[in-house]
XYZ file of N, CA and C in Angstrom:
801
model
N 45.347 -62.274 3.827
C 45.805 -62.563 2.464
C 45.006 -61.768 1.426
N 43.661 -61.672 1.669
C 42.811 -60.948 0.725
C 43.223 -59.491 0.625
N 43.320 -58.811 1.797
C 43.661 -57.387 1.800
C 45.092 -57.169 1.301
N 45.997 -58.037 1.693
C 47.395 -57.924 1.238
C 47.477 -58.040 -0.278
N 46.725 -58.990 -0.830
C 46.727 -59.177 -2.280
C 46.171 -57.940 -2.980
N 45.106 -57.375 -2.416
C 44.495 -56.181 -3.010
C 45.515 -55.039 -3.060
N 46.190 -54.804 -1.932
C 47.133 -53.685 -1.839
C 48.324 -53.882 -2.772
N 48.878 -55.097 -2.765
C 50.065 -55.353 -3.597
C 49.734 -55.198 -5.086
N 48.610 -55.766 -5.507
C 48.256 -55.698 -6.935
C 47.905 -54.261 -7.338
N 47.215 -53.531 -6.471
C 46.913 -52.124 -6.772
C 48.206 -51.358 -6.991
N 49.157 -51.571 -6.106
C 50.431 -50.849 -6.184
C 51.142 -51.121 -7.513
N 51.127 -52.371 -7.935
C 51.821 -52.715 -9.172
C 51.045 -52.261 -10.404
N 49.711 -52.390 -10.334
C 48.898 -52.061 -11.510
C 48.830 -50.552 -11.737
N 48.767 -49.776 -10.655
C 48.541 -48.343 -10.786
C 49.601 -47.658 -11.644
N 50.873 -47.968 -11.398
C 51.944 -47.273 -12.116
C 51.858 -47.524 -13.613
N 51.658 -48.786 -13.990
C 51.537 -49.105 -15.418
C 50.247 -48.541 -15.989
N 49.157 -48.652 -15.226
C 47.855 -48.208 -15.728
C 47.826 -46.693 -15.935
N 48.434 -45.942 -15.005
C 48.444 -44.483 -15.147
C 49.211 -44.070 -16.399
N 50.367 -44.688 -16.614
C 51.173 -44.339 -17.785
C 50.444 -44.709 -19.077
N 49.840 -45.888 -19.102
C 49.123 -46.334 -20.305
C 47.940 -45.428 -20.599
N 47.192 -45.044 -19.565
C 46.011 -44.197 -19.792
C 46.411 -42.827 -20.336
N 47.534 -42.278 -19.869
C 48.003 -40.979 -20.379
C 48.376 -41.093 -21.857
N 49.118 -42.138 -22.218
C 49.538 -42.312 -23.605
C 48.337 -42.549 -24.522
N 47.386 -43.370 -24.061
C 46.219 -43.648 -24.893
C 45.356 -42.407 -25.102
N 45.168 -41.628 -24.059
C 44.320 -40.422 -24.201
C 44.981 -39.403 -25.118
N 46.309 -39.255 -25.016
C 47.002 -38.313 -25.902
C 46.909 -38.767 -27.359
N 47.109 -40.048 -27.586
C 47.018 -40.574 -28.954
C 45.617 -40.361 -29.523
N 44.592 -40.573 -28.698
C 43.212 -40.381 -29.165
C 42.978 -38.928 -29.559
N 43.399 -37.995 -28.719
C 43.144 -36.578 -28.994
C 43.976 -36.063 -30.168
N 45.161 -36.641 -30.387
C 45.989 -36.199 -31.498
C 45.691 -36.965 -32.788
N 44.702 -37.842 -32.734
C 44.325 -38.586 -33.932
C 45.341 -39.640 -34.330
N 46.079 -40.153 -33.356
C 47.087 -41.176 -33.628
C 46.459 -42.556 -33.455
N 46.587 -43.389 -34.484
C 46.030 -44.740 -34.414
C 46.666 -45.512 -33.257
N 45.844 -46.379 -32.632
C 46.336 -47.086 -31.441
C 46.469 -48.587 -31.664
N 46.800 -48.956 -32.908
C 47.001 -50.382 -33.194
C 48.224 -50.936 -32.476
N 49.158 -50.023 -32.143
C 50.383 -50.442 -31.478
C 50.121 -51.005 -30.083
N 48.975 -50.601 -29.494
C 48.726 -50.923 -28.086
C 48.703 -52.435 -27.836
N 48.058 -53.191 -28.734
C 47.934 -54.635 -28.507
C 49.307 -55.318 -28.524
N 50.228 -54.811 -29.359
C 51.558 -55.400 -29.398
C 52.337 -55.086 -28.121
N 52.127 -53.891 -27.578
C 52.761 -53.542 -26.313
C 52.271 -54.413 -25.177
N 50.935 -54.653 -25.136
C 50.356 -55.511 -24.100
C 50.887 -56.935 -24.234
N 50.923 -57.430 -25.472
C 51.437 -58.794 -25.693
C 52.892 -58.908 -25.238
N 53.693 -57.916 -25.598
C 55.089 -57.916 -25.159
C 55.219 -57.846 -23.653
N 54.339 -57.073 -23.017
C 54.364 -56.943 -21.559
C 54.006 -58.248 -20.863
N 52.991 -58.951 -21.393
C 52.592 -60.232 -20.792
C 53.707 -61.261 -20.915
N 54.299 -61.336 -22.112
C 55.393 -62.296 -22.312
C 56.602 -61.929 -21.452
N 56.902 -60.618 -21.367
C 58.023 -60.173 -20.544
C 57.794 -60.453 -19.064
N 56.551 -60.285 -18.608
C 56.228 -60.545 -17.194
C 56.470 -61.996 -16.836
N 55.975 -62.893 -17.708
C 56.158 -64.331 -17.443
C 57.637 -64.701 -17.558
N 58.301 -64.114 -18.570
C 59.716 -64.439 -18.772
C 60.577 -64.029 -17.599
N 60.456 -62.788 -17.153
C 61.278 -62.320 -16.024
C 60.827 -62.956 -14.716
N 59.497 -63.062 -14.535
C 58.995 -63.658 -13.289
C 59.424 -65.099 -13.114
N 59.426 -65.870 -14.206
C 59.784 -67.289 -14.112
C 61.298 -67.516 -14.066
N 62.065 -66.508 -14.439
C 63.533 -66.650 -14.443
C 64.186 -65.771 -13.368
N 63.425 -65.494 -12.306
C 63.933 -64.586 -11.275
C 65.235 -65.084 -10.659
N 65.307 -66.394 -10.414
C 66.517 -66.941 -9.798
C 67.748 -66.716 -10.654
N 67.604 -66.971 -11.952
C 68.733 -66.768 -12.866
C 69.120 -65.292 -12.931
N 68.110 -64.422 -13.042
C 68.382 -62.975 -13.140
C 69.030 -62.454 -11.863
N 68.560 -62.931 -10.712
C 69.103 -62.452 -9.430
C 70.581 -62.797 -9.277
N 71.000 -63.906 -9.878
C 72.405 -64.330 -9.738
C 73.359 -63.607 -10.679
N 72.802 -62.835 -11.610
C 73.668 -62.099 -12.538
C 74.417 -60.987 -11.807
N 75.521 -60.553 -12.363
C 76.316 -59.441 -11.814
C 76.662 -59.656 -10.334
N 77.098 -60.865 -10.028
C 77.504 -61.198 -8.654
C 76.370 -61.050 -7.639
N 75.163 -61.424 -8.069
C 74.052 -61.451 -7.120
C 73.210 -60.201 -7.062
N 73.452 -59.231 -7.917
C 72.633 -58.002 -7.895
C 71.863 -57.848 -9.217
N 71.654 -58.982 -9.902
C 71.007 -58.927 -11.208
C 69.604 -58.350 -11.178
N 68.796 -58.742 -10.179
C 67.419 -58.258 -10.119
C 67.377 -56.736 -9.972
N 68.209 -56.203 -9.092
C 68.230 -54.753 -8.877
C 68.713 -54.011 -10.125
N 69.754 -54.568 -10.760
C 70.301 -53.914 -11.954
C 69.295 -53.934 -13.098
N 68.629 -55.082 -13.303
C 67.635 -55.186 -14.377
C 66.468 -54.239 -14.118
N 65.991 -54.196 -12.876
C 64.868 -53.313 -12.539
C 65.251 -51.841 -12.755
N 66.427 -51.452 -12.258
C 66.880 -50.066 -12.430
C 67.081 -49.744 -13.907
N 67.648 -50.707 -14.653
C 67.861 -50.493 -16.083
C 66.562 -50.302 -16.834
N 65.537 -51.098 -16.475
C 64.240 -50.961 -17.122
C 63.648 -49.579 -16.883
N 63.750 -49.098 -15.642
C 63.138 -47.802 -15.310
C 63.883 -46.650 -15.989
N 65.200 -46.723 -16.017
C 65.961 -45.661 -16.700
C 65.677 -45.691 -18.205
N 65.553 -46.896 -18.767
C 65.245 -47.020 -20.192
C 63.857 -46.441 -20.503
N 62.873 -46.727 -19.650
C 61.527 -46.160 -19.849
C 61.580 -44.639 -19.778
N 62.364 -44.115 -18.842
C 62.489 -42.656 -18.716
C 63.045 -42.044 -20.008
N 64.078 -42.656 -20.567
C 64.663 -42.153 -21.823
C 63.631 -42.211 -22.952
N 62.868 -43.297 -23.014
C 61.815 -43.413 -24.029
C 60.751 -42.331 -23.845
N 60.423 -42.010 -22.593
C 59.426 -40.965 -22.336
C 59.922 -39.599 -22.811
N 61.219 -39.350 -22.687
C 61.786 -38.102 -23.196
C 61.483 -37.965 -24.692
N 61.727 -39.036 -25.414
C 61.502 -39.021 -26.865
C 60.009 -38.873 -27.181
N 59.181 -39.622 -26.467
C 57.746 -39.610 -26.757
C 57.140 -38.230 -26.501
N 57.525 -37.584 -25.422
C 56.965 -36.264 -25.104
C 57.310 -35.245 -26.189
N 58.553 -35.264 -26.657
C 58.960 -34.354 -27.733
C 58.164 -34.650 -29.006
N 57.955 -35.939 -29.297
C 57.206 -36.313 -30.496
C 55.739 -35.896 -30.389
N 55.167 -35.976 -29.196
C 53.781 -35.535 -29.014
C 53.665 -34.031 -29.300
N 54.627 -33.254 -28.798
C 54.607 -31.802 -29.043
C 54.780 -31.521 -30.537
N 55.699 -32.231 -31.180
C 55.918 -32.036 -32.620
C 54.658 -32.370 -33.403
N 54.000 -33.465 -33.032
C 52.792 -33.867 -33.762
C 51.655 -32.866 -33.526
N 51.610 -32.266 -32.355
C 50.575 -31.268 -32.057
C 50.690 -30.061 -32.999
N 51.929 -29.673 -33.304
C 52.126 -28.498 -34.153
C 52.171 -28.843 -35.636
N 52.758 -29.952 -35.995
C 53.009 -30.231 -37.404
C 52.075 -31.271 -38.005
N 51.500 -32.142 -37.196
C 50.565 -33.178 -37.664
C 51.109 -33.932 -38.873
N 52.372 -34.278 -38.830
C 52.971 -35.061 -39.904
C 52.749 -36.544 -39.645
N 52.995 -37.330 -40.676
C 52.853 -38.779 -40.525
C 53.832 -39.292 -39.472
N 53.353 -40.247 -38.686
C 54.188 -40.768 -37.606
C 55.261 -41.700 -38.158
N 56.417 -41.638 -37.551
C 57.509 -42.505 -37.984
C 57.348 -43.885 -37.358
N 57.997 -44.866 -37.966
C 57.982 -46.214 -37.400
C 58.678 -46.234 -36.036
N 59.677 -45.345 -35.888
C 60.385 -45.279 -34.605
C 59.432 -44.874 -33.487
N 58.566 -43.905 -33.770
C 57.606 -43.440 -32.764
C 56.694 -44.586 -32.316
N 56.143 -45.317 -33.290
C 55.263 -46.439 -32.936
C 56.039 -47.520 -32.173
N 57.264 -47.760 -32.604
C 58.068 -48.789 -31.935
C 58.358 -48.397 -30.479
N 58.649 -47.125 -30.255
C 58.938 -46.683 -28.885
C 57.693 -46.794 -28.006
N 56.511 -46.478 -28.580
C 55.273 -46.631 -27.808
C 55.076 -48.098 -27.398
N 55.315 -49.004 -28.336
C 55.189 -50.442 -28.018
C 56.186 -50.840 -26.930
N 57.409 -50.343 -27.062
C 58.466 -50.694 -26.098
C 58.127 -50.168 -24.703
N 57.602 -48.934 -24.628
C 57.248 -48.371 -23.314
C 56.187 -49.230 -22.634
N 55.102 -49.543 -23.376
C 54.024 -50.350 -22.790
C 54.567 -51.720 -22.375
N 55.363 -52.331 -23.249
C 55.904 -53.662 -22.943
C 56.806 -53.617 -21.705
N 57.673 -52.607 -21.623
C 58.609 -52.530 -20.489
C 57.897 -52.245 -19.171
N 56.951 -51.294 -19.197
C 56.284 -50.946 -17.938
C 55.404 -52.103 -17.458
N 54.768 -52.823 -18.406
C 53.965 -53.984 -18.008
C 54.852 -55.123 -17.538
N 56.009 -55.285 -18.172
C 56.942 -56.336 -17.759
C 57.409 -56.109 -16.328
N 57.778 -54.872 -16.027
C 58.279 -54.571 -14.685
C 57.221 -54.824 -13.618
N 56.022 -54.292 -13.840
C 54.974 -54.442 -12.824
C 54.375 -55.857 -12.856
N 54.174 -56.387 -14.072
C 53.559 -57.710 -14.192
C 54.425 -58.817 -13.621
N 55.747 -58.685 -13.776
C 56.633 -59.733 -13.254
C 56.561 -59.790 -11.723
N 56.378 -58.647 -11.077
C 56.273 -58.647 -9.613
C 54.976 -59.308 -9.159
N 53.890 -59.076 -9.930
C 52.630 -59.755 -9.610
C 52.781 -61.258 -9.830
N 53.448 -61.636 -10.920
C 53.669 -63.062 -11.215
C 54.455 -63.711 -10.081
N 55.492 -63.043 -9.615
C 56.317 -63.595 -8.521
C 55.497 -63.733 -7.246
N 54.679 -62.734 -6.958
C 53.851 -62.774 -5.751
C 52.866 -63.937 -5.809
N 52.170 -64.073 -6.945
C 51.194 -65.159 -7.077
C 51.884 -66.518 -7.030
N 53.063 -66.619 -7.639
C 53.791 -67.893 -7.644
C 54.247 -68.293 -6.250
N 54.582 -67.292 -5.427
C 55.106 -67.579 -4.089
C 54.035 -68.115 -3.148
N 52.763 -67.732 -3.363
C 51.718 -68.096 -2.394
C 50.664 -69.053 -2.940
N 50.738 -69.378 -4.227
C 49.665 -70.215 -4.764
C 49.696 -71.636 -4.217
N 50.847 -72.076 -3.675
C 50.934 -73.429 -3.120
C 50.567 -73.480 -1.640
N 50.308 -72.298 -1.042
C 49.929 -72.264 0.376
C 48.507 -72.797 0.525
N 48.269 -73.789 1.403
C 46.925 -74.359 1.567
C 45.895 -73.301 1.970
N 44.726 -73.388 1.354
C 43.576 -72.525 1.664
C 43.827 -71.045 1.349
N 44.888 -70.764 0.619
C 45.178 -69.354 0.330
C 44.749 -68.957 -1.079
N 44.453 -69.929 -1.911
C 44.198 -69.633 -3.325
C 43.007 -68.712 -3.519
N 41.904 -68.985 -2.791
C 40.691 -68.192 -2.990
C 40.936 -66.730 -2.658
N 41.492 -66.478 -1.459
C 41.737 -65.084 -1.067
C 42.846 -64.463 -1.907
N 43.827 -65.289 -2.324
C 44.940 -64.785 -3.139
C 44.434 -64.261 -4.478
N 43.661 -65.098 -5.167
C 43.215 -64.711 -6.509
C 42.067 -63.696 -6.468
N 41.172 -63.841 -5.515
C 40.077 -62.862 -5.436
C 40.623 -61.493 -5.053
N 41.579 -61.459 -4.121
C 42.198 -60.184 -3.754
C 42.946 -59.577 -4.918
N 43.625 -60.410 -5.696
C 44.358 -59.914 -6.864
C 43.407 -59.351 -7.908
N 42.276 -60.034 -8.110
C 41.299 -59.546 -9.088
C 40.688 -58.224 -8.644
N 40.418 -58.109 -7.336
C 39.872 -56.848 -6.822
C 40.890 -55.721 -7.018
N 42.156 -56.010 -6.697
C 43.205 -55.006 -6.891
C 43.351 -54.616 -8.344
N 43.277 -55.620 -9.231
C 43.375 -55.349 -10.672
C 42.197 -54.479 -11.125
N 41.006 -54.797 -10.614
C 39.827 -54.012 -10.986
C 39.923 -52.575 -10.519
N 40.398 -52.362 -9.288
C 40.539 -50.993 -8.765
C 41.583 -50.224 -9.572
N 42.698 -50.897 -9.868
C 43.752 -50.241 -10.657
C 43.277 -49.850 -12.038
N 42.553 -50.758 -12.704
C 42.039 -50.466 -14.038
C 40.969 -49.378 -13.997
N 40.190 -49.353 -12.909
C 39.170 -48.303 -12.781
C 39.832 -46.928 -12.662
N 40.915 -46.841 -11.886
C 41.656 -45.579 -11.768
C 42.206 -45.165 -13.129
N 42.653 -46.144 -13.888
C 43.178 -45.887 -15.227
C 42.082 -45.307 -16.122
N 40.885 -45.907 -16.072
C 39.773 -45.429 -16.895
C 39.360 -44.016 -16.491
N 39.326 -43.761 -15.177
C 38.958 -42.421 -14.697
C 39.944 -41.371 -15.205
N 41.234 -41.668 -15.114
C 42.248 -40.714 -15.597
C 42.137 -40.521 -17.106
N 41.888 -41.612 -17.820
C 41.758 -41.545 -19.286
C 40.630 -40.587 -19.679
N 39.450 -40.762 -19.093
C 38.310 -39.911 -19.468
C 38.444 -38.503 -18.888
N 39.153 -38.376 -17.767
C 39.391 -37.038 -17.209
C 40.277 -36.237 -18.171
N 41.303 -36.835 -18.705
C 42.175 -36.141 -19.662
C 41.424 -35.799 -20.945
N 40.502 -36.670 -21.353
C 39.734 -36.397 -22.570
C 38.740 -35.250 -22.387
N 38.451 -34.877 -21.144
C 37.483 -33.807 -20.903
C 38.077 -32.426 -21.172
N 39.396 -32.343 -21.345
C 40.038 -31.055 -21.595
C 40.214 -30.826 -23.096
N 40.489 -29.551 -23.426
C 40.841 -29.257 -24.812
C 42.180 -29.926 -25.125
N 42.501 -30.025 -26.417
C 43.732 -30.709 -26.799
C 44.971 -30.037 -26.216
N 45.019 -28.703 -26.301
C 46.194 -27.981 -25.801
C 46.378 -28.204 -24.302
N 45.265 -28.105 -23.553
C 45.373 -28.273 -22.096
C 45.671 -29.727 -21.732
N 45.075 -30.643 -22.462
C 45.336 -32.054 -22.202
C 46.805 -32.396 -22.461
N 47.370 -31.800 -23.534
C 48.786 -32.036 -23.832
C 49.664 -31.511 -22.697
N 49.320 -30.316 -22.196
C 50.094 -29.742 -21.093
C 50.019 -30.612 -19.840
N 48.798 -31.002 -19.455
C 48.625 -31.822 -18.249
C 49.327 -33.177 -18.416
N 49.185 -33.758 -19.601
C 49.792 -35.073 -19.842
C 51.313 -34.994 -19.766
N 51.894 -33.920 -20.332
C 53.350 -33.777 -20.272
C 53.828 -33.609 -18.830
N 53.050 -32.874 -18.032
C 53.405 -32.716 -16.616
C 53.334 -34.063 -15.899
N 52.251 -34.813 -16.158
C 52.096 -36.125 -15.513
C 53.186 -37.092 -15.956
N 53.525 -37.067 -17.257
C 54.583 -37.950 -17.745
C 55.936 -37.580 -17.136
N 56.143 -36.278 -16.907
C 57.378 -35.847 -16.236
C 57.426 -36.380 -14.806
N 56.280 -36.335 -14.113
C 56.220 -36.862 -12.743
C 56.469 -38.365 -12.729
N 55.823 -39.067 -13.668
C 55.998 -40.525 -13.720
C 57.450 -40.870 -14.053
N 58.007 -40.171 -15.060
C 59.393 -40.438 -15.463
C 60.381 -40.134 -14.354
N 60.197 -39.017 -13.666
C 61.097 -38.657 -12.567
C 60.963 -39.645 -11.414
N 59.725 -40.095 -11.179
C 59.511 -41.103 -10.144
C 60.239 -42.399 -10.461
N 60.289 -42.735 -11.749
C 61.024 -43.943 -12.136
C 62.514 -43.781 -11.896
N 63.031 -42.578 -12.122
C 64.444 -42.332 -11.840
C 64.714 -42.478 -10.335
N 63.771 -41.980 -9.530
C 63.921 -42.106 -8.075
C 63.919 -43.568 -7.646
N 62.987 -44.353 -8.228
C 62.919 -45.766 -7.876
C 64.130 -46.537 -8.413
N 64.645 -46.095 -9.572
C 65.875 -46.712 -10.091
C 67.024 -46.472 -9.115
N 67.059 -45.273 -8.534
C 68.069 -44.973 -7.526
C 67.967 -45.902 -6.323
N 66.714 -46.218 -5.931
C 66.503 -47.136 -4.801
C 67.086 -48.510 -5.106
N 66.851 -48.986 -6.338
C 67.386 -50.297 -6.731
C 68.921 -50.282 -6.737
N 69.508 -49.195 -7.250
C 70.972 -49.112 -7.310
C 71.577 -48.994 -5.912
N 70.847 -48.391 -4.980
C 71.310 -48.334 -3.586
C 71.279 -49.734 -2.967
N 70.180 -50.468 -3.257
C 70.084 -51.836 -2.735
C 71.200 -52.723 -3.287
N 71.668 -52.388 -4.500
C 72.760 -53.158 -5.118
C 74.128 -52.633 -4.698
N 74.137 -51.641 -3.791
C 75.385 -51.021 -3.312
C 76.166 -50.333 -4.429
N 75.446 -49.885 -5.447
C 76.084 -49.137 -6.535
C 75.967 -47.632 -6.321
N 75.102 -47.219 -5.399
C 74.974 -45.814 -5.007
C 74.992 -45.737 -3.483
N 75.446 -44.636 -2.914
C 75.504 -44.524 -1.446
C 74.109 -44.417 -0.826
N 73.954 -45.051 0.333
C 72.674 -45.023 1.053
C 72.618 -43.791 1.963
N 71.472 -43.568 2.567
C 71.288 -42.440 3.481
C 69.810 -42.158 3.643
N 69.485 -41.167 4.446
C 68.075 -40.800 4.640
C 67.970 -39.292 4.840
N 67.225 -38.651 3.953
C 67.059 -37.201 4.043
C 65.989 -36.815 5.040
N 64.853 -37.537 5.022
C 63.756 -37.272 5.955
C 62.915 -38.525 6.083
N 61.955 -38.477 7.005
C 61.037 -39.596 7.214
C 59.625 -39.049 7.387
N 58.792 -39.241 6.364
C 57.404 -38.753 6.414
C 56.410 -39.896 6.618
N 56.900 -41.033 7.106
C 56.018 -42.192 7.304
C 54.860 -41.864 8.238
N 55.146 -41.049 9.276
C 54.099 -40.729 10.245
C 52.972 -39.905 9.620
N 53.307 -39.068 8.651
C 52.308 -38.195 8.031
C 51.672 -38.823 6.793
N 52.478 -39.537 6.015
C 51.980 -40.139 4.774
C 52.705 -41.455 4.527
N 52.050 -42.543 4.929
C 52.663 -43.860 4.800
C 52.624 -44.327 3.343
N 53.667 -45.042 2.946
C 53.691 -45.604 1.586
C 52.661 -46.720 1.431
N 52.188 -47.276 2.558
C 51.246 -48.388 2.495
C 49.801 -47.937 2.355
N 49.501 -46.679 2.651
C 48.138 -46.179 2.523
C 47.762 -45.929 1.073
N 46.441 -45.683 0.835
C 45.971 -45.492 -0.532
C 46.600 -44.256 -1.168
N 46.656 -43.147 -0.392
C 47.261 -41.926 -0.928
C 48.733 -42.149 -1.239
N 49.419 -42.839 -0.337
C 50.833 -43.140 -0.565
C 51.034 -44.023 -1.784
N 50.110 -44.985 -1.982
C 50.201 -45.870 -3.146
C 50.021 -45.082 -4.440
N 49.056 -44.158 -4.444
C 48.804 -43.360 -5.649
C 49.995 -42.456 -5.942
N 50.537 -41.824 -4.887
C 51.705 -40.955 -5.081
C 52.924 -41.759 -5.511
N 53.030 -42.990 -5.010
C 54.138 -43.859 -5.441
C 54.027 -44.155 -6.935
N 52.791 -44.468 -7.367
C 52.595 -44.784 -8.783
C 52.798 -43.557 -9.664
N 52.355 -42.400 -9.166
C 52.385 -41.189 -9.992
C 53.733 -40.501 -9.975
N 54.406 -40.511 -8.813
C 55.650 -39.743 -8.704
C 56.745 -40.487 -7.962
N 56.586 -41.794 -7.756
C 57.611 -42.583 -7.080
C 57.814 -42.175 -5.631
N 56.736 -41.827 -4.934
C 56.835 -41.330 -3.559
C 57.617 -42.275 -2.651
N 58.542 -41.709 -1.919
C 59.329 -42.442 -0.923
C 59.254 -41.676 0.392
N 58.886 -42.380 1.464
C 58.796 -41.725 2.768
C 60.182 -41.447 3.352
N 61.153 -42.256 2.982
C 62.511 -42.091 3.520
C 63.531 -42.092 2.373
N 63.544 -41.064 1.555
C 64.454 -41.066 0.387
C 65.902 -40.826 0.793
N 66.793 -41.378 -0.010
C 68.229 -41.154 0.180
C 68.659 -39.951 -0.668
N 69.776 -39.317 -0.339
C 70.243 -38.172 -1.147
C 70.423 -38.522 -2.619
N 70.937 -39.706 -2.916
C 71.133 -40.104 -4.314
C 69.811 -40.183 -5.063
N 68.763 -40.635 -4.370
C 67.448 -40.701 -5.004
C 66.922 -39.309 -5.333
N 67.096 -38.375 -4.391
C 66.625 -37.004 -4.632
C 67.373 -36.369 -5.808
N 68.676 -36.631 -5.879
C 69.465 -36.077 -6.995
C 68.953 -36.618 -8.327
N 68.680 -37.918 -8.383
C 68.165 -38.512 -9.619
C 66.779 -37.963 -9.957
N 65.964 -37.764 -8.931
C 64.609 -37.230 -9.159
C 64.670 -35.813 -9.728
N 65.501 -34.974 -9.118
C 65.640 -33.587 -9.596
C 66.223 -33.572 -11.008
N 67.233 -34.407 -11.235
C 67.822 -34.502 -12.577
C 66.765 -34.915 -13.602
N 65.960 -35.905 -13.252
C 64.926 -36.368 -14.175
C 63.900 -35.288 -14.472
N 63.475 -34.575 -13.433
C 62.462 -33.531 -13.611
C 62.998 -32.373 -14.446
N 64.190 -31.890 -14.096
C 64.761 -30.737 -14.798
C 65.063 -31.077 -16.262
N 65.638 -32.249 -16.488
C 65.985 -32.653 -17.858
C 64.746 -32.782 -18.731
N 63.731 -33.447 -18.218
C 62.534 -33.711 -19.026
C 61.733 -32.434 -19.272
N 61.497 -31.667 -18.220
C 60.735 -30.425 -18.393
C 61.521 -29.418 -19.223
N 62.845 -29.351 -19.024
C 63.669 -28.423 -19.807
C 63.652 -28.752 -21.289
N 63.758 -30.047 -21.610
C 63.735 -30.471 -23.009
C 62.385 -30.147 -23.650
N 61.300 -30.420 -22.933
C 59.974 -30.162 -23.506
C 59.738 -28.663 -23.694
N 60.153 -27.852 -22.723
C 59.970 -26.400 -22.852
C 60.781 -25.853 -24.021
N 62.007 -26.341 -24.169
C 62.854 -25.871 -25.275
C 62.240 -26.247 -26.619
N 61.751 -27.474 -26.739
C 61.177 -27.894 -28.017
C 59.839 -27.197 -28.267
N 59.073 -26.966 -27.209
C 57.801 -26.237 -27.342
C 58.060 -24.823 -27.865
N 59.083 -24.153 -27.305
C 59.440 -22.809 -27.767
C 59.895 -22.817 -29.220
N 60.647 -23.836 -29.590
C 61.109 -23.966 -30.984
C 59.923 -24.115 -31.943
N 58.971 -24.955 -31.582
C 57.799 -25.159 -32.441
C 56.964 -23.890 -32.537
N 56.829 -23.173 -31.433
C 56.056 -21.924 -31.449
C 56.708 -20.899 -32.356
N 58.041 -20.786 -32.299
C 58.735 -19.817 -33.161
C 58.571 -20.190 -34.627
N 58.673 -21.472 -34.932
C 58.505 -21.912 -36.324
C 57.089 -21.625 -36.809
N 56.115 -21.823 -35.950
C 54.724 -21.565 -36.327
C 54.498 -20.073 -36.562
N 55.097 -19.233 -35.715
C 54.950 -17.783 -35.871
C 55.581 -17.309 -37.174
N 56.779 -17.805 -37.476
C 57.460 -17.432 -38.727
C 56.637 -17.875 -39.931
N 56.063 -19.072 -39.867
C 55.254 -19.580 -40.980
C 54.019 -18.718 -41.195
N 53.396 -18.243 -40.112
C 52.206 -17.401 -40.228
C 52.560 -16.033 -40.818
N 53.754 -15.502 -40.448
C 54.184 -14.205 -40.991
C 54.455 -14.306 -42.488
N 55.082 -15.387 -42.903
C 55.397 -15.597 -44.330
C 54.124 -15.697 -45.162
N 53.106 -16.352 -44.600
C 51.830 -16.475 -45.338
C 51.185 -15.093 -45.545
């Protein structure tokens, strides 16, 4: 129970923690106030308890596929929000204009949604086993250890990103956000397959070389939605997510560079 709790909580915490650490480090380097963060955390905690405690009702929605649809919807929504946030980070890097209320609201929504998704799964896990005799000590201690390891990874990534110059940190962060966003699209595909809304299948099986249950597999799952046995529909969504996000950022980056060059020539 102790080791199982550690692994499960690490898996859930890592994905949210990695995304939060990237957003916080970028905001710090770009001089963006981080007052929004506490509201995102509060929304995430309330969302976790709300979805976790209403799992039965949610599961019965849409003829019994409510949980899969809600989970997939959350991940696709986070991906769309990340598209907007990445473009805004690039714009702020070049123009340093005052931030819009929409930008702050989207940051709050991203933190709230990603914490809701991961936190609700932890809530469900703890709720399922807390009534098991003699399991509470190992259940909660294992969960705390997993939470501590996940938060430590988050802190390491946060300070690692801060060690770079602003330009390089922005580049690395955009690449990482693209990986996280594309991974969410892949995992959304998995949920839609489980709901029989997308066709199933198996392209390859890398379980023997890199298990999803190992530490490396857990980190890759959190960072890029690693799947040892992906279906064709998942790969299509992953490629679509990667190409769309990187293409949009490159196009907007080129636009900002041209505007900056023209402004320098005029001066």
